[in-house]
Amino acid sequence: MFIEATQRVMNDDELMAHCGIPQVFWSRIRYSWANHRHLEMSGRLDLAFNGEQLKVFDYNADSTSALFECSVIQQKWAKAVQLESTFLPGFQMHRALVYNWKHMNIKSRVHLLINNDPEEMLTGLYMQQVMNEAGIDTKLCRMTDDLYWKDGKIEDSDGRLVTTVWKLWMWDTIFNDYFNTQKERGLDVDNNTHWIPTNGEHPHLSDIFLNDQIQVIEPLWKVITSNKALLPILWSMYPNHPYLLRSEWTVTDTLKRSGYVKKPIVGCCGQNITLYNNDDETVIDETM
């Protein structure tokens, strides 16, 4: 359903605008959708179950959060409590990740780009182990400290060309970096053809992830699939679907009567979410 909704957004400029993505990136997103569909590796569905009904909160298609926990820790929990089932989901997920990386058929080095967050380091190290088991050469890079411009291309500290990257950065962060970088370089946001990189300089994040010569996992099109604006689109496509919660662009009378949750189109770590009572005024809870 989320993929079908993504296709609808790709075909509709008005829906693309609803996603809050600057228009300068639209052509890149559509190109990624048309040419990089196969580059997806993982995503996370946030689900709720009250004992009777299962509902989808959202689909974090561009997130690897909880990957280590699901693949490794969950398996250890299962063994610790001596589950009778022979199906250990953590082990199955690990095998699936290794299998998927093998079938990516990547011959070059994969650079894993992360920031300085300890949790992301753990996730990065785990994914590096998965790739190595799949027979892929890798290099884990914090920020862009190990990457350099060389004759208009990006190389690592070993002199290896950067052609494929696996990222933990949100695409929204990369978009912001693009605008800041263009401003820093004195360039128009729609045109960077007059800027020539200097050999030995570190590239910016947007130089890497929005580079036509570098394939990115997870790909750019997932900025649509993971966008919260997709939820009301899904509801319009599949009204009253048993796994969906009613989602609207604006607060309707139906939502007011039942109580509702307000969340940003682009969010991170459950921030800026407000839960309203059915009087449309009382805030039951909120996150910052």
XYZ file of C-alpha atoms in Angstrom:
288
model
C 0.000 0.000 0.000
C 2.784 2.422 0.877
C 4.527 1.734 -2.429
C 1.308 2.329 -4.367
C 0.769 5.576 -2.473
C 4.350 6.575 -3.284
C 3.622 6.021 -6.976
C 0.589 8.297 -6.716
C 2.709 11.072 -5.207
C 5.317 10.690 -7.940
C 2.613 11.344 -10.529
C 1.064 14.362 -8.816
C 2.826 17.699 -8.200
C 0.145 18.795 -5.743
C 0.678 15.726 -3.583
C 4.437 16.169 -3.846
C 4.006 19.699 -2.500
C 1.910 18.328 0.384
C 4.969 16.324 1.439
C 6.788 19.573 2.179
C 9.785 18.709 0.020
C 11.470 21.652 -1.761
C 10.770 21.595 -5.480
C 14.473 21.671 -6.334
C 14.642 17.987 -5.332
C 11.544 16.723 -7.156
C 13.282 15.694 -10.363
C 15.977 13.862 -8.394
C 13.337 12.016 -6.368
C 11.465 10.951 -9.484
C 14.687 9.846 -11.147
C 15.515 7.769 -8.070
C 12.044 6.186 -8.163
C 12.463 5.288 -11.828
C 16.038 4.007 -11.627
C 16.903 3.034 -8.042
C 13.924 1.010 -6.878
C 16.178 -2.004 -6.330
C 18.519 -0.229 -3.905
C 16.246 -0.497 -0.875
C 17.481 -2.626 1.993
C 15.370 -2.023 5.091
C 12.585 -0.022 6.706
C 10.515 -0.118 9.877
C 6.753 -0.259 10.298
C 5.511 1.256 13.557
C 2.512 -0.812 14.642
C 0.048 -0.748 17.518
C -1.941 -3.711 18.841
C -4.571 -3.473 21.569
C -5.235 -7.192 21.804
C -7.879 -7.088 19.100
C -6.843 -4.705 16.332
C -3.547 -4.121 14.571
C -2.944 -0.603 13.231
C -0.109 1.062 11.333
C 1.157 4.286 12.888
C 3.591 4.988 10.065
C 6.264 3.450 7.885
C 9.809 4.626 8.525
C 11.013 3.475 5.134
C 14.249 5.443 5.383
C 15.185 4.320 8.887
C 17.477 1.614 10.219
C 16.591 2.326 13.849
C 16.085 -0.851 15.899
C 17.787 -2.966 13.230
C 20.475 -4.179 15.629
C 17.902 -4.698 18.372
C 15.637 -6.769 16.124
C 18.389 -8.810 14.505
C 20.643 -9.516 17.479
C 19.107 -8.624 20.839
C 15.689 -10.070 19.987
C 17.299 -13.393 19.149
C 19.178 -13.423 22.453
C 15.945 -12.662 24.316
C 14.225 -15.554 22.549
C 16.987 -17.940 23.546
C 17.097 -16.596 27.116
C 13.413 -17.349 27.709
C 13.750 -20.684 25.883
C 11.070 -20.167 23.272
C 9.790 -23.480 21.983
C 9.381 -22.219 18.427
C 12.198 -23.062 16.056
C 11.603 -19.742 14.292
C 13.862 -17.084 15.776
C 12.981 -13.794 14.054
C 16.318 -12.193 14.871
C 18.232 -14.975 13.158
C 15.872 -14.877 10.185
C 16.313 -11.113 9.827
C 20.089 -11.388 9.937
C 20.061 -14.069 7.251
C 17.682 -11.980 5.132
C 19.985 -8.956 5.359
C 23.021 -10.998 4.331
C 21.021 -12.548 1.479
C 19.818 -9.160 0.237
C 23.305 -7.656 0.267
C 24.652 -10.632 -1.677
C 21.975 -10.162 -4.316
C 22.741 -6.458 -4.643
C 25.719 -7.732 -6.645
C 27.907 -4.826 -5.516
C 31.511 -5.185 -6.676
C 32.947 -1.941 -5.313
C 33.583 -0.854 -1.724
C 30.526 0.282 0.233
C 31.076 3.266 2.518
C 28.902 3.324 5.633
C 28.314 6.950 6.589
C 27.241 7.715 10.140
C 27.435 10.590 12.596
C 29.001 10.559 16.075
C 25.957 9.171 17.891
C 26.890 5.998 19.873
C 23.651 4.223 18.914
C 24.277 4.904 15.238
C 27.815 3.604 15.626
C 26.392 0.336 16.980
C 23.974 0.081 14.059
C 26.733 0.931 11.595
C 29.089 -1.682 13.006
C 26.345 -4.297 12.844
C 25.502 -3.495 9.226
C 29.199 -3.564 8.378
C 29.352 -7.094 9.806
C 26.353 -8.074 7.678
C 27.972 -6.697 4.522
C 31.253 -8.434 5.288
C 29.395 -11.736 5.686
C 27.907 -11.046 2.257
C 31.422 -10.699 0.843
C 31.326 -6.917 0.403
C 34.338 -4.697 1.039
C 33.376 -1.877 3.427
C 34.659 1.205 5.187
C 32.890 2.810 8.145
C 33.107 6.611 8.025
C 32.154 9.017 10.785
C 30.853 12.240 9.290
C 32.969 12.987 6.196
C 36.364 13.076 7.916
C 37.709 10.127 5.887
C 36.446 11.417 2.530
C 38.097 13.879 0.150
C 37.599 15.541 -3.219
C 39.956 14.291 -5.930
C 39.648 15.578 -9.510
C 35.923 16.205 -9.190
C 35.204 12.844 -7.571
C 35.095 11.694 -3.957
C 37.656 9.272 -2.540
C 38.258 7.824 0.911
C 41.473 7.990 2.947
C 42.638 4.775 1.248
C 42.355 6.358 -2.183
C 39.272 4.272 -3.039
C 36.574 5.911 -5.117
C 33.201 6.385 -3.406
C 30.525 4.836 -5.625
C 28.055 3.244 -3.182
C 27.126 4.481 0.281
C 24.874 3.186 3.018
C 23.586 5.970 5.202
C 22.029 6.618 8.578
C 21.364 10.296 7.850
C 17.778 11.435 7.307
C 17.129 12.857 3.851
C 15.698 15.977 5.487
C 19.100 16.571 7.107
C 20.751 16.205 3.713
C 18.317 18.685 2.139
C 19.152 21.230 4.831
C 22.844 20.611 4.259
C 22.347 21.251 0.541
C 20.841 24.695 1.130
C 23.475 25.611 3.715
C 26.253 24.439 1.401
C 24.902 26.383 -1.572
C 24.708 29.504 0.580
C 28.235 28.956 1.893
C 29.530 28.643 -1.671
C 27.557 31.648 -2.875
C 25.533 29.593 -5.339
C 21.900 29.617 -6.377
C 20.044 26.616 -4.954
C 19.065 25.513 -8.460
C 22.542 25.693 -9.956
C 25.940 24.526 -8.694
C 27.686 24.222 -12.061
C 30.008 27.151 -11.360
C 31.576 25.600 -8.281
C 34.689 23.452 -8.684
C 35.868 21.406 -5.677
C 39.454 21.667 -4.503
C 41.455 18.464 -4.215
C 41.942 17.401 -0.610
C 38.870 19.188 0.750
C 36.237 17.244 2.656
C 32.907 16.996 0.823
C 29.655 18.070 2.429
C 26.921 15.519 3.083
C 24.868 16.775 0.152
C 27.913 16.484 -2.139
C 27.865 12.756 -1.419
C 24.197 11.845 -1.166
C 23.000 14.041 -4.047
C 25.875 13.007 -6.295
C 24.872 11.492 -9.642
C 27.975 9.268 -9.568
C 27.134 7.696 -6.194
C 24.308 5.267 -5.464
C 22.748 5.606 -2.027
C 21.102 2.998 0.183
C 18.410 3.843 1.258
C 17.599 5.661 -2.013
C 16.202 9.170 -2.348
C 12.688 8.055 -3.350
C 12.152 6.779 0.177
C 11.824 10.368 1.366
C 8.273 10.070 -0.007
C 7.474 6.604 1.329
C 8.546 7.593 4.849
C 6.784 10.970 4.765
C 3.875 11.327 7.215
C 1.902 13.117 4.490
C 1.477 9.673 2.958
C -0.933 8.686 5.751
C -3.920 10.787 4.579
C -3.122 9.752 1.011
C -3.302 6.117 2.086
C -6.606 6.746 3.851
C -8.049 8.308 0.691
C -6.875 5.320 -1.360
C -7.963 2.661 1.150
C -10.762 4.201 3.256
C -11.657 2.231 6.387
C -8.909 -0.302 5.780
C -8.640 -2.475 8.916
C -4.925 -1.776 9.348
C -5.091 1.992 8.844
C -5.982 4.796 11.222
C -8.158 7.605 9.885
C -5.769 10.310 8.700
C -6.701 13.737 7.369
C -4.893 16.881 6.254
C -7.013 18.985 8.606
C -8.955 18.377 11.811
C -12.418 17.122 10.853
C -15.550 16.834 12.994
C -15.074 13.066 13.048
C -11.593 13.446 14.502
C -12.803 16.001 17.046
C -15.452 13.620 18.336
C -13.052 10.717 18.750
C -9.883 12.506 19.829
C -6.865 12.633 17.587
C -3.097 12.845 17.258
C -1.327 15.701 15.501
C 2.131 15.001 14.102
C 4.558 16.804 11.762
C 4.927 15.720 8.146
C 8.641 15.174 8.658
C 9.467 13.964 12.146
C 12.240 12.222 14.018
C 12.318 10.135 17.207
C 8.651 10.791 17.997
C 9.163 14.534 18.437
C 6.473 17.258 18.252
C 3.486 14.919 18.557
C 0.354 16.081 20.389
C -2.510 13.881 21.612
C -5.883 15.658 21.933
C -8.958 14.577 23.868
C -12.345 14.342 22.156
C -13.206 17.919 23.169
C -10.581 19.165 20.658
C -9.020 21.354 23.346
C -7.563 19.214 26.109
C -4.030 18.013 25.457
C -3.641 14.532 26.912
C 0.054 14.256 26.159
C 2.721 15.710 23.901
C 6.350 15.196 22.997
C 8.971 17.852 22.413
